[in-house]
């Protein structure tokens, strides 16, 4: 019985306290409505309004339990000046807002004017740069680089911020002992100051075709170019072995005629008795190309 009476007394006390009116200041978060689609409100704009209210305790309890907001309608409650929207409404006007009509009296507001800086929205397609470190199982490799799918995303935001974006990297993806086609999700490394920016995607898929590879070797004749008409030269050796790495699918299609190795006489220094070999042509479907000779000897025949 004692506990029952104690509980009842406590409830009555609480209701008595909450029934009384109190005056206090509450920070209201500004909720922006009907902002023009071609405009973006910058994050350095006002986003809070301190409102001094007089209301009963039940209403104050509501403000304590939920984050209070005040709506600002950009279609009819603000005016435009330069690169800003301005909200300057009187206390009497705010008292007429629906949220303040139910036993709530608004006494003052601070600041009395809200300024919202804006910029014109820009839409830009930004390329995605795939970042990956791949370790293949023995005998496997890929001809092309890892690509992002999609290879670009759409960014919308303030003109100056969007225009400066030249590309977006993915987070680094590391894979080991790979022997099947690559298909891996990767999140984009979005700018730190991205609150004013909107991105069509925040992750992409990294893809690549992985195949079985083998090594091949071809013997290619060396061609000496830019030799003056007044002299004749002899080179040793006259051919060079070119080793390469390619997939089994393309191995039989690789021919010696697809390669070209030259030595440029104009690049030889005075009293130099050798020429540097250069690979100037090779098929697109090969990689890791090596020449067995980096330089060749030559003599001038008069």
PDB file of C-alpha atoms in Angstrom:
ATOM      1  CA  UNK A   1       0.000   0.000   0.000  1.00  0.00           C
ATOM      2  CA  UNK A   2       2.834   2.318   0.838  1.00  0.00           C
ATOM      3  CA  UNK A   3       4.464   1.756  -2.577  1.00  0.00           C
ATOM      4  CA  UNK A   4       1.115   2.279  -4.303  1.00  0.00           C
ATOM      5  CA  UNK A   5       0.553   5.612  -2.567  1.00  0.00           C
ATOM      6  CA  UNK A   6       4.168   6.611  -3.245  1.00  0.00           C
ATOM      7  CA  UNK A   7       3.816   5.843  -6.943  1.00  0.00           C
ATOM      8  CA  UNK A   8       0.505   7.703  -7.150  1.00  0.00           C
ATOM      9  CA  UNK A   9       2.004  10.736  -5.430  1.00  0.00           C
ATOM     10  CA  UNK A  10       4.949  10.717  -7.811  1.00  0.00           C
ATOM     11  CA  UNK A  11       2.676  10.541 -10.889  1.00  0.00           C
ATOM     12  CA  UNK A  12       0.497  13.375  -9.573  1.00  0.00           C
ATOM     13  CA  UNK A  13       3.601  15.471  -8.901  1.00  0.00           C
ATOM     14  CA  UNK A  14       4.919  14.871 -12.422  1.00  0.00           C
ATOM     15  CA  UNK A  15       1.591  15.799 -14.029  1.00  0.00           C
ATOM     16  CA  UNK A  16       1.373  18.916 -11.868  1.00  0.00           C
ATOM     17  CA  UNK A  17       4.851  20.032 -12.952  1.00  0.00           C
ATOM     18  CA  UNK A  18       4.207  19.258 -16.625  1.00  0.00           C
ATOM     19  CA  UNK A  19       0.923  21.159 -16.576  1.00  0.00           C
ATOM     20  CA  UNK A  20       2.647  24.416 -15.665  1.00  0.00           C
ATOM     21  CA  UNK A  21       3.986  26.844 -18.253  1.00  0.00           C
ATOM     22  CA  UNK A  22       7.724  27.403 -18.633  1.00  0.00           C
ATOM     23  CA  UNK A  23       9.863  29.755 -20.710  1.00  0.00           C
ATOM     24  CA  UNK A  24      13.100  28.569 -22.276  1.00  0.00           C
ATOM     25  CA  UNK A  25      15.223  28.730 -25.457  1.00  0.00           C
ATOM     26  CA  UNK A  26      15.353  25.789 -27.859  1.00  0.00           C
ATOM     27  CA  UNK A  27      17.703  25.270 -30.824  1.00  0.00           C
ATOM     28  CA  UNK A  28      15.561  24.376 -33.850  1.00  0.00           C
ATOM     29  CA  UNK A  29      17.166  22.695 -36.839  1.00  0.00           C
ATOM     30  CA  UNK A  30      16.219  24.386 -40.115  1.00  0.00           C
ATOM     31  CA  UNK A  31      14.499  22.074 -42.584  1.00  0.00           C
ATOM     32  CA  UNK A  32      14.719  23.463 -46.132  1.00  0.00           C
ATOM     33  CA  UNK A  33      11.701  22.835 -48.362  1.00  0.00           C
ATOM     34  CA  UNK A  34      11.183  23.397 -52.101  1.00  0.00           C
ATOM     35  CA  UNK A  35      14.742  24.497 -52.875  1.00  0.00           C
ATOM     36  CA  UNK A  36      14.966  25.179 -56.670  1.00  0.00           C
ATOM     37  CA  UNK A  37      16.348  22.122 -58.454  1.00  0.00           C
ATOM     38  CA  UNK A  38      19.078  24.053 -60.238  1.00  0.00           C
ATOM     39  CA  UNK A  39      20.426  25.443 -56.940  1.00  0.00           C
ATOM     40  CA  UNK A  40      22.354  23.834 -54.099  1.00  0.00           C
ATOM     41  CA  UNK A  41      22.504  25.341 -50.607  1.00  0.00           C
ATOM     42  CA  UNK A  42      26.101  25.415 -49.376  1.00  0.00           C
ATOM     43  CA  UNK A  43      26.969  23.858 -46.049  1.00  0.00           C
ATOM     44  CA  UNK A  44      28.313  27.079 -44.561  1.00  0.00           C
ATOM     45  CA  UNK A  45      24.755  28.452 -44.540  1.00  0.00           C
ATOM     46  CA  UNK A  46      22.642  28.904 -41.394  1.00  0.00           C
ATOM     47  CA  UNK A  47      21.095  25.645 -40.259  1.00  0.00           C
ATOM     48  CA  UNK A  48      19.912  26.466 -36.719  1.00  0.00           C
ATOM     49  CA  UNK A  49      17.531  28.960 -35.154  1.00  0.00           C
ATOM     50  CA  UNK A  50      17.390  29.630 -31.400  1.00  0.00           C
ATOM     51  CA  UNK A  51      13.738  30.207 -30.477  1.00  0.00           C
ATOM     52  CA  UNK A  52      12.567  31.388 -27.055  1.00  0.00           C
ATOM     53  CA  UNK A  53       9.241  29.728 -26.251  1.00  0.00           C
ATOM     54  CA  UNK A  54       6.605  29.764 -23.564  1.00  0.00           C
ATOM     55  CA  UNK A  55       4.589  26.558 -23.265  1.00  0.00           C
ATOM     56  CA  UNK A  56       3.535  23.875 -20.806  1.00  0.00           C
ATOM     57  CA  UNK A  57       5.769  21.097 -19.568  1.00  0.00           C
ATOM     58  CA  UNK A  58       4.243  18.393 -21.787  1.00  0.00           C
ATOM     59  CA  UNK A  59       5.391  20.306 -24.853  1.00  0.00           C
ATOM     60  CA  UNK A  60       8.859  20.786 -23.364  1.00  0.00           C
ATOM     61  CA  UNK A  61       9.012  17.038 -22.772  1.00  0.00           C
ATOM     62  CA  UNK A  62       8.299  16.534 -26.472  1.00  0.00           C
ATOM     63  CA  UNK A  63      11.153  18.891 -27.403  1.00  0.00           C
ATOM     64  CA  UNK A  64      13.486  16.918 -25.140  1.00  0.00           C
ATOM     65  CA  UNK A  65      12.560  13.575 -26.675  1.00  0.00           C
ATOM     66  CA  UNK A  66      12.659  14.635 -30.343  1.00  0.00           C
ATOM     67  CA  UNK A  67      14.927  16.973 -32.275  1.00  0.00           C
ATOM     68  CA  UNK A  68      12.812  20.082 -32.993  1.00  0.00           C
ATOM     69  CA  UNK A  69      12.751  21.425 -36.546  1.00  0.00           C
ATOM     70  CA  UNK A  70      11.404  24.526 -38.212  1.00  0.00           C
ATOM     71  CA  UNK A  71      10.513  24.384 -41.892  1.00  0.00           C
ATOM     72  CA  UNK A  72      11.639  27.143 -44.266  1.00  0.00           C
ATOM     73  CA  UNK A  73       9.781  27.081 -47.596  1.00  0.00           C
ATOM     74  CA  UNK A  74      11.996  28.433 -50.374  1.00  0.00           C
ATOM     75  CA  UNK A  75       8.994  28.882 -52.675  1.00  0.00           C
ATOM     76  CA  UNK A  76       7.401  31.689 -50.643  1.00  0.00           C
ATOM     77  CA  UNK A  77       9.295  32.425 -47.391  1.00  0.00           C
ATOM     78  CA  UNK A  78      12.660  33.626 -48.674  1.00  0.00           C
ATOM     79  CA  UNK A  79      13.929  36.274 -51.069  1.00  0.00           C
ATOM     80  CA  UNK A  80      16.986  36.146 -53.285  1.00  0.00           C
ATOM     81  CA  UNK A  81      19.858  38.615 -53.077  1.00  0.00           C
ATOM     82  CA  UNK A  82      23.104  38.077 -54.980  1.00  0.00           C
ATOM     83  CA  UNK A  83      24.297  34.537 -54.322  1.00  0.00           C
ATOM     84  CA  UNK A  84      22.139  34.046 -51.210  1.00  0.00           C
ATOM     85  CA  UNK A  85      18.589  33.363 -50.115  1.00  0.00           C
ATOM     86  CA  UNK A  86      17.417  35.344 -47.090  1.00  0.00           C
ATOM     87  CA  UNK A  87      14.787  34.297 -44.539  1.00  0.00           C
ATOM     88  CA  UNK A  88      13.675  37.277 -42.427  1.00  0.00           C
ATOM     89  CA  UNK A  89      10.318  36.695 -40.750  1.00  0.00           C
ATOM     90  CA  UNK A  90       8.864  38.347 -37.701  1.00  0.00           C
ATOM     91  CA  UNK A  91       7.968  36.652 -34.428  1.00  0.00           C
ATOM     92  CA  UNK A  92       4.275  37.233 -35.160  1.00  0.00           C
ATOM     93  CA  UNK A  93       4.626  35.483 -38.526  1.00  0.00           C
ATOM     94  CA  UNK A  94       6.310  32.453 -36.955  1.00  0.00           C
ATOM     95  CA  UNK A  95       3.614  32.304 -34.276  1.00  0.00           C
ATOM     96  CA  UNK A  96       1.153  31.602 -37.076  1.00  0.00           C
ATOM     97  CA  UNK A  97       3.066  28.542 -38.220  1.00  0.00           C
ATOM     98  CA  UNK A  98       1.157  25.368 -37.476  1.00  0.00           C
ATOM     99  CA  UNK A  99       3.796  23.931 -35.162  1.00  0.00           C
ATOM    100  CA  UNK A 100       3.552  26.963 -32.829  1.00  0.00           C
ATOM    101  CA  UNK A 101      -0.259  27.317 -32.748  1.00  0.00           C
ATOM    102  CA  UNK A 102      -0.984  24.521 -30.271  1.00  0.00           C
ATOM    103  CA  UNK A 103      -0.462  26.099 -26.820  1.00  0.00           C
ATOM    104  CA  UNK A 104       3.000  27.358 -27.801  1.00  0.00           C
ATOM    105  CA  UNK A 105       3.901  31.053 -27.730  1.00  0.00           C
ATOM    106  CA  UNK A 106       7.021  32.178 -29.563  1.00  0.00           C
ATOM    107  CA  UNK A 107       8.716  35.086 -27.752  1.00  0.00           C
ATOM    108  CA  UNK A 108      11.901  35.759 -29.729  1.00  0.00           C
ATOM    109  CA  UNK A 109      14.191  34.334 -32.380  1.00  0.00           C
ATOM    110  CA  UNK A 110      17.963  34.475 -32.788  1.00  0.00           C
ATOM    111  CA  UNK A 111      19.264  35.274 -35.309  1.00  0.00           C
ATOM    112  CA  UNK A 112      16.408  37.324 -36.719  1.00  0.00           C
ATOM    113  CA  UNK A 113      17.657  36.661 -40.269  1.00  0.00           C
ATOM    114  CA  UNK A 114      18.852  33.426 -41.849  1.00  0.00           C
ATOM    115  CA  UNK A 115      21.192  33.593 -44.852  1.00  0.00           C
ATOM    116  CA  UNK A 116      21.500  30.582 -47.167  1.00  0.00           C
ATOM    117  CA  UNK A 117      24.415  30.783 -49.607  1.00  0.00           C
ATOM    118  CA  UNK A 118      23.805  28.878 -52.819  1.00  0.00           C
ATOM    119  CA  UNK A 119      25.585  27.898 -55.996  1.00  0.00           C
ATOM    120  CA  UNK A 120      24.336  26.756 -59.371  1.00  0.00           C
ATOM    121  CA  UNK A 121      24.243  22.997 -59.757  1.00  0.00           C
ATOM    122  CA  UNK A 122      26.587  21.460 -62.302  1.00  0.00           C
ATOM    123  CA  UNK A 123      26.199  17.975 -63.740  1.00  0.00           C
ATOM    124  CA  UNK A 124      29.395  16.227 -64.861  1.00  0.00           C
ATOM    125  CA  UNK A 125      30.371  12.729 -65.917  1.00  0.00           C
ATOM    126  CA  UNK A 126      33.559  11.819 -64.042  1.00  0.00           C
ATOM    127  CA  UNK A 127      35.775   8.854 -65.020  1.00  0.00           C
ATOM    128  CA  UNK A 128      36.402   6.096 -62.480  1.00  0.00           C
ATOM    129  CA  UNK A 129      40.031   5.046 -61.983  1.00  0.00           C
ATOM    130  CA  UNK A 130      40.359   1.391 -60.993  1.00  0.00           C
ATOM    131  CA  UNK A 131      42.997   0.648 -58.340  1.00  0.00           C
ATOM    132  CA  UNK A 132      43.958  -3.009 -57.974  1.00  0.00           C
ATOM    133  CA  UNK A 133      46.935  -5.171 -57.068  1.00  0.00           C
ATOM    134  CA  UNK A 134      46.587  -8.643 -58.584  1.00  0.00           C
ATOM    135  CA  UNK A 135      48.786 -11.673 -57.934  1.00  0.00           C
ATOM    136  CA  UNK A 136      48.056 -14.455 -60.428  1.00  0.00           C
ATOM    137  CA  UNK A 137      48.361 -18.199 -60.000  1.00  0.00           C
ATOM    138  CA  UNK A 138      51.270 -19.692 -62.006  1.00  0.00           C
ATOM    139  CA  UNK A 139      50.440 -19.778 -65.723  1.00  0.00           C
ATOM    140  CA  UNK A 140      47.619 -17.210 -65.520  1.00  0.00           C
ATOM    141  CA  UNK A 141      47.512 -13.523 -66.430  1.00  0.00           C
ATOM    142  CA  UNK A 142      45.421 -10.919 -68.238  1.00  0.00           C
ATOM    143  CA  UNK A 143      46.099  -8.968 -71.420  1.00  0.00           C
ATOM    144  CA  UNK A 144      44.229  -5.808 -70.472  1.00  0.00           C
ATOM    145  CA  UNK A 145      44.169  -3.742 -67.311  1.00  0.00           C
ATOM    146  CA  UNK A 146      41.467  -4.090 -64.654  1.00  0.00           C
ATOM    147  CA  UNK A 147      38.536  -1.849 -65.612  1.00  0.00           C
ATOM    148  CA  UNK A 148      35.716  -0.261 -63.645  1.00  0.00           C
ATOM    149  CA  UNK A 149      32.113  -1.049 -64.566  1.00  0.00           C
ATOM    150  CA  UNK A 150      30.666   1.495 -65.077  1.00  0.00           C
ATOM    151  CA  UNK A 151      33.755   3.421 -66.162  1.00  0.00           C
ATOM    152  CA  UNK A 152      32.272   6.777 -65.077  1.00  0.00           C
ATOM    153  CA  UNK A 153      29.659   8.195 -62.708  1.00  0.00           C
ATOM    154  CA  UNK A 154      27.535  11.349 -62.649  1.00  0.00           C
ATOM    155  CA  UNK A 155      28.334  14.036 -60.075  1.00  0.00           C
ATOM    156  CA  UNK A 156      25.935  16.880 -59.267  1.00  0.00           C
ATOM    157  CA  UNK A 157      26.843  19.848 -57.105  1.00  0.00           C
ATOM    158  CA  UNK A 158      28.238  23.384 -56.935  1.00  0.00           C
ATOM    159  CA  UNK A 159      29.936  24.407 -60.167  1.00  0.00           C
ATOM    160  CA  UNK A 160      33.381  25.120 -58.667  1.00  0.00           C
ATOM    161  CA  UNK A 161      33.513  21.842 -56.741  1.00  0.00           C
ATOM    162  CA  UNK A 162      32.294  19.617 -59.589  1.00  0.00           C
ATOM    163  CA  UNK A 163      34.469  21.271 -62.233  1.00  0.00           C
ATOM    164  CA  UNK A 164      37.623  20.504 -60.231  1.00  0.00           C
ATOM    165  CA  UNK A 165      36.875  16.747 -60.207  1.00  0.00           C
ATOM    166  CA  UNK A 166      38.936  15.076 -62.945  1.00  0.00           C
ATOM    167  CA  UNK A 167      38.477  11.476 -61.790  1.00  0.00           C
ATOM    168  CA  UNK A 168      37.517   9.311 -58.835  1.00  0.00           C
ATOM    169  CA  UNK A 169      39.713   6.444 -57.685  1.00  0.00           C
ATOM    170  CA  UNK A 170      38.377   3.236 -56.223  1.00  0.00           C
ATOM    171  CA  UNK A 171      39.648   1.901 -52.944  1.00  0.00           C
ATOM    172  CA  UNK A 172      42.558  -0.479 -53.476  1.00  0.00           C
ATOM    173  CA  UNK A 173      41.475  -4.057 -54.211  1.00  0.00           C
ATOM    174  CA  UNK A 174      44.073  -6.752 -53.532  1.00  0.00           C
ATOM    175  CA  UNK A 175      43.667 -10.298 -54.870  1.00  0.00           C
ATOM    176  CA  UNK A 176      46.017 -13.302 -54.611  1.00  0.00           C
ATOM    177  CA  UNK A 177      46.368 -16.566 -56.551  1.00  0.00           C
ATOM    178  CA  UNK A 178      43.898 -15.435 -59.224  1.00  0.00           C
ATOM    179  CA  UNK A 179      43.069 -17.898 -62.018  1.00  0.00           C
ATOM    180  CA  UNK A 180      39.485 -16.973 -62.946  1.00  0.00           C
ATOM    181  CA  UNK A 181      37.891 -13.842 -64.403  1.00  0.00           C
ATOM    182  CA  UNK A 182      37.861 -10.924 -61.958  1.00  0.00           C
ATOM    183  CA  UNK A 183      34.587  -9.418 -60.737  1.00  0.00           C
ATOM    184  CA  UNK A 184      34.938  -7.528 -57.464  1.00  0.00           C
ATOM    185  CA  UNK A 185      32.958  -4.709 -55.868  1.00  0.00           C
ATOM    186  CA  UNK A 186      34.993  -1.630 -54.917  1.00  0.00           C
ATOM    187  CA  UNK A 187      33.893   1.518 -53.106  1.00  0.00           C
ATOM    188  CA  UNK A 188      34.812   4.899 -54.535  1.00  0.00           C
ATOM    189  CA  UNK A 189      37.164   7.222 -52.662  1.00  0.00           C
ATOM    190  CA  UNK A 190      34.786  10.173 -52.491  1.00  0.00           C
ATOM    191  CA  UNK A 191      36.040  13.677 -51.607  1.00  0.00           C
ATOM    192  CA  UNK A 192      36.111  14.526 -47.895  1.00  0.00           C
ATOM    193  CA  UNK A 193      34.135  17.762 -48.429  1.00  0.00           C
ATOM    194  CA  UNK A 194      31.344  15.977 -50.289  1.00  0.00           C
ATOM    195  CA  UNK A 195      28.294  17.176 -48.334  1.00  0.00           C
ATOM    196  CA  UNK A 196      27.311  19.535 -51.160  1.00  0.00           C
ATOM    197  CA  UNK A 197      27.908  16.867 -53.833  1.00  0.00           C
ATOM    198  CA  UNK A 198      25.643  14.087 -55.047  1.00  0.00           C
ATOM    199  CA  UNK A 199      27.034  10.960 -56.717  1.00  0.00           C
ATOM    200  CA  UNK A 200      25.085   8.577 -58.921  1.00  0.00           C
ATOM    201  CA  UNK A 201      27.024   5.649 -57.360  1.00  0.00           C
ATOM    202  CA  UNK A 202      29.336   5.146 -54.403  1.00  0.00           C
ATOM    203  CA  UNK A 203      30.725   1.802 -55.589  1.00  0.00           C
ATOM    204  CA  UNK A 204      31.555   0.092 -58.882  1.00  0.00           C
ATOM    205  CA  UNK A 205      32.626  -3.354 -60.031  1.00  0.00           C
ATOM    206  CA  UNK A 206      36.208  -4.101 -61.046  1.00  0.00           C
ATOM    207  CA  UNK A 207      36.345  -6.557 -63.937  1.00  0.00           C
ATOM    208  CA  UNK A 208      39.012  -8.282 -66.027  1.00  0.00           C
ATOM    209  CA  UNK A 209      39.336 -11.393 -68.205  1.00  0.00           C
ATOM    210  CA  UNK A 210      41.892 -13.869 -66.845  1.00  0.00           C
ATOM    211  CA  UNK A 211      43.370 -16.494 -69.162  1.00  0.00           C
ATOM    212  CA  UNK A 212      46.054 -19.155 -69.292  1.00  0.00           C
ATOM    213  CA  UNK A 213      49.335 -17.687 -70.572  1.00  0.00           C
ATOM    214  CA  UNK A 214      52.487 -19.082 -72.140  1.00  0.00           C
ATOM    215  CA  UNK A 215      55.829 -17.710 -73.296  1.00  0.00           C
ATOM    216  CA  UNK A 216      56.963 -17.541 -76.900  1.00  0.00           C
ATOM    217  CA  UNK A 217      60.134 -16.506 -78.743  1.00  0.00           C
ATOM    218  CA  UNK A 218      60.700 -15.215 -82.284  1.00  0.00           C
ATOM    219  CA  UNK A 219      63.871 -14.259 -84.140  1.00  0.00           C
ATOM    220  CA  UNK A 220      63.660 -10.778 -85.668  1.00  0.00           C
ATOM    221  CA  UNK A 221      66.144  -9.161 -88.119  1.00  0.00           C
ATOM    222  CA  UNK A 222      67.673  -5.873 -86.921  1.00  0.00           C
ATOM    223  CA  UNK A 223      67.260  -2.871 -89.201  1.00  0.00           C
ATOM    224  CA  UNK A 224      69.697   0.035 -88.924  1.00  0.00           C
ATOM    225  CA  UNK A 225      68.112   3.368 -89.819  1.00  0.00           C
ATOM    226  CA  UNK A 226      69.481   6.863 -90.597  1.00  0.00           C
ATOM    227  CA  UNK A 227      72.798   5.582 -91.948  1.00  0.00           C
ATOM    228  CA  UNK A 228      74.473   8.318 -94.098  1.00  0.00           C
ATOM    229  CA  UNK A 229      74.711   7.535 -97.810  1.00  0.00           C
ATOM    230  CA  UNK A 230      78.457   8.121 -97.680  1.00  0.00           C
ATOM    231  CA  UNK A 231      79.172   5.096 -95.490  1.00  0.00           C
ATOM    232  CA  UNK A 232      78.225   1.468 -95.148  1.00  0.00           C
ATOM    233  CA  UNK A 233      78.134  -0.486 -91.889  1.00  0.00           C
ATOM    234  CA  UNK A 234      78.115  -4.090 -90.817  1.00  0.00           C
ATOM    235  CA  UNK A 235      76.346  -5.211 -87.615  1.00  0.00           C
ATOM    236  CA  UNK A 236      76.904  -8.165 -85.303  1.00  0.00           C
ATOM    237  CA  UNK A 237      74.561  -9.908 -84.700  1.00  0.00           C
ATOM    238  CA  UNK A 238      72.096  -9.287 -87.505  1.00  0.00           C
ATOM    239  CA  UNK A 239      69.150 -10.779 -85.636  1.00  0.00           C
ATOM    240  CA  UNK A 240      67.795 -10.645 -82.107  1.00  0.00           C
ATOM    241  CA  UNK A 241      65.542 -13.008 -80.168  1.00  0.00           C
ATOM    242  CA  UNK A 242      62.339 -11.435 -78.879  1.00  0.00           C
ATOM    243  CA  UNK A 243      60.555 -13.241 -76.042  1.00  0.00           C
ATOM    244  CA  UNK A 244      56.984 -12.424 -75.113  1.00  0.00           C
ATOM    245  CA  UNK A 245      54.089 -13.561 -72.964  1.00  0.00           C
ATOM    246  CA  UNK A 246      50.609 -14.128 -74.381  1.00  0.00           C
ATOM    247  CA  UNK A 247      47.440 -16.114 -73.803  1.00  0.00           C
ATOM    248  CA  UNK A 248      47.015 -19.587 -75.259  1.00  0.00           C
ATOM    249  CA  UNK A 249      44.192 -18.197 -77.390  1.00  0.00           C
ATOM    250  CA  UNK A 250      46.498 -15.784 -79.243  1.00  0.00           C
ATOM    251  CA  UNK A 251      49.719 -17.814 -79.200  1.00  0.00           C
ATOM    252  CA  UNK A 252      49.374 -19.275 -82.715  1.00  0.00           C
ATOM    253  CA  UNK A 253      48.393 -15.913 -84.206  1.00  0.00           C
ATOM    254  CA  UNK A 254      51.639 -14.172 -83.169  1.00  0.00           C
ATOM    255  CA  UNK A 255      54.017 -13.961 -86.180  1.00  0.00           C
ATOM    256  CA  UNK A 256      57.583 -12.596 -86.590  1.00  0.00           C
ATOM    257  CA  UNK A 257      56.292  -9.987 -89.062  1.00  0.00           C
ATOM    258  CA  UNK A 258      54.320  -8.423 -86.217  1.00  0.00           C
ATOM    259  CA  UNK A 259      57.589  -7.250 -84.592  1.00  0.00           C
ATOM    260  CA  UNK A 260      60.095  -4.644 -85.733  1.00  0.00           C
ATOM    261  CA  UNK A 261      63.499  -4.026 -84.126  1.00  0.00           C
ATOM    262  CA  UNK A 262      65.676  -1.088 -85.220  1.00  0.00           C
ATOM    263  CA  UNK A 263      68.940   0.640 -84.332  1.00  0.00           C
ATOM    264  CA  UNK A 264      69.196   4.367 -84.974  1.00  0.00           C
ATOM    265  CA  UNK A 265      72.633   5.359 -86.261  1.00  0.00           C
ATOM    266  CA  UNK A 266      71.954   9.011 -85.355  1.00  0.00           C
ATOM    267  CA  UNK A 267      71.863   8.011 -81.673  1.00  0.00           C
ATOM    268  CA  UNK A 268      75.401   6.587 -81.703  1.00  0.00           C
ATOM    269  CA  UNK A 269      78.013   8.787 -80.021  1.00  0.00           C
ATOM    270  CA  UNK A 270      81.382   9.704 -81.436  1.00  0.00           C
ATOM    271  CA  UNK A 271      83.875   6.849 -81.385  1.00  0.00           C
ATOM    272  CA  UNK A 272      81.057   4.538 -80.227  1.00  0.00           C
ATOM    273  CA  UNK A 273      81.277   1.013 -81.574  1.00  0.00           C
ATOM    274  CA  UNK A 274      77.785  -0.194 -80.684  1.00  0.00           C
ATOM    275  CA  UNK A 275      74.133   0.652 -81.401  1.00  0.00           C
ATOM    276  CA  UNK A 276      71.142   0.379 -79.075  1.00  0.00           C
ATOM    277  CA  UNK A 277      68.339  -1.970 -80.133  1.00  0.00           C
ATOM    278  CA  UNK A 278      64.783  -0.625 -79.970  1.00  0.00           C
ATOM    279  CA  UNK A 279      61.501  -2.475 -80.325  1.00  0.00           C
ATOM    280  CA  UNK A 280      59.274  -0.132 -82.339  1.00  0.00           C
ATOM    281  CA  UNK A 281      56.437  -2.490 -83.274  1.00  0.00           C
ATOM    282  CA  UNK A 282      54.758  -5.436 -81.594  1.00  0.00           C
ATOM    283  CA  UNK A 283      51.274  -7.040 -81.474  1.00  0.00           C
ATOM    284  CA  UNK A 284      48.666  -5.691 -79.073  1.00  0.00           C
ATOM    285  CA  UNK A 285      47.934  -9.137 -77.621  1.00  0.00           C
ATOM    286  CA  UNK A 286      51.389  -9.733 -76.091  1.00  0.00           C
ATOM    287  CA  UNK A 287      53.084  -8.412 -72.946  1.00  0.00           C
ATOM    288  CA  UNK A 288      56.362  -8.686 -71.003  1.00  0.00           C
ATOM    289  CA  UNK A 289      58.422  -8.330 -74.173  1.00  0.00           C
ATOM    290  CA  UNK A 290      62.205  -8.707 -73.860  1.00  0.00           C
ATOM    291  CA  UNK A 291      65.060  -8.411 -76.360  1.00  0.00           C
ATOM    292  CA  UNK A 292      67.945 -10.861 -76.030  1.00  0.00           C
ATOM    293  CA  UNK A 293      70.387  -8.107 -77.102  1.00  0.00           C
ATOM    294  CA  UNK A 294      70.223  -4.565 -75.718  1.00  0.00           C
ATOM    295  CA  UNK A 295      72.962  -3.431 -78.083  1.00  0.00           C
ATOM    296  CA  UNK A 296      74.865  -4.673 -81.138  1.00  0.00           C
ATOM    297  CA  UNK A 297      78.399  -4.073 -82.386  1.00  0.00           C
ATOM    298  CA  UNK A 298      79.006  -2.394 -85.730  1.00  0.00           C
ATOM    299  CA  UNK A 299      81.920  -1.432 -87.971  1.00  0.00           C
ATOM    300  CA  UNK A 300      82.083   1.119 -90.753  1.00  0.00           C
ATOM    301  CA  UNK A 301      82.975  -0.321 -94.161  1.00  0.00           C
ATOM    302  CA  UNK A 302      84.597   2.286 -96.446  1.00  0.00           C
TER     303      UNK A 302
END
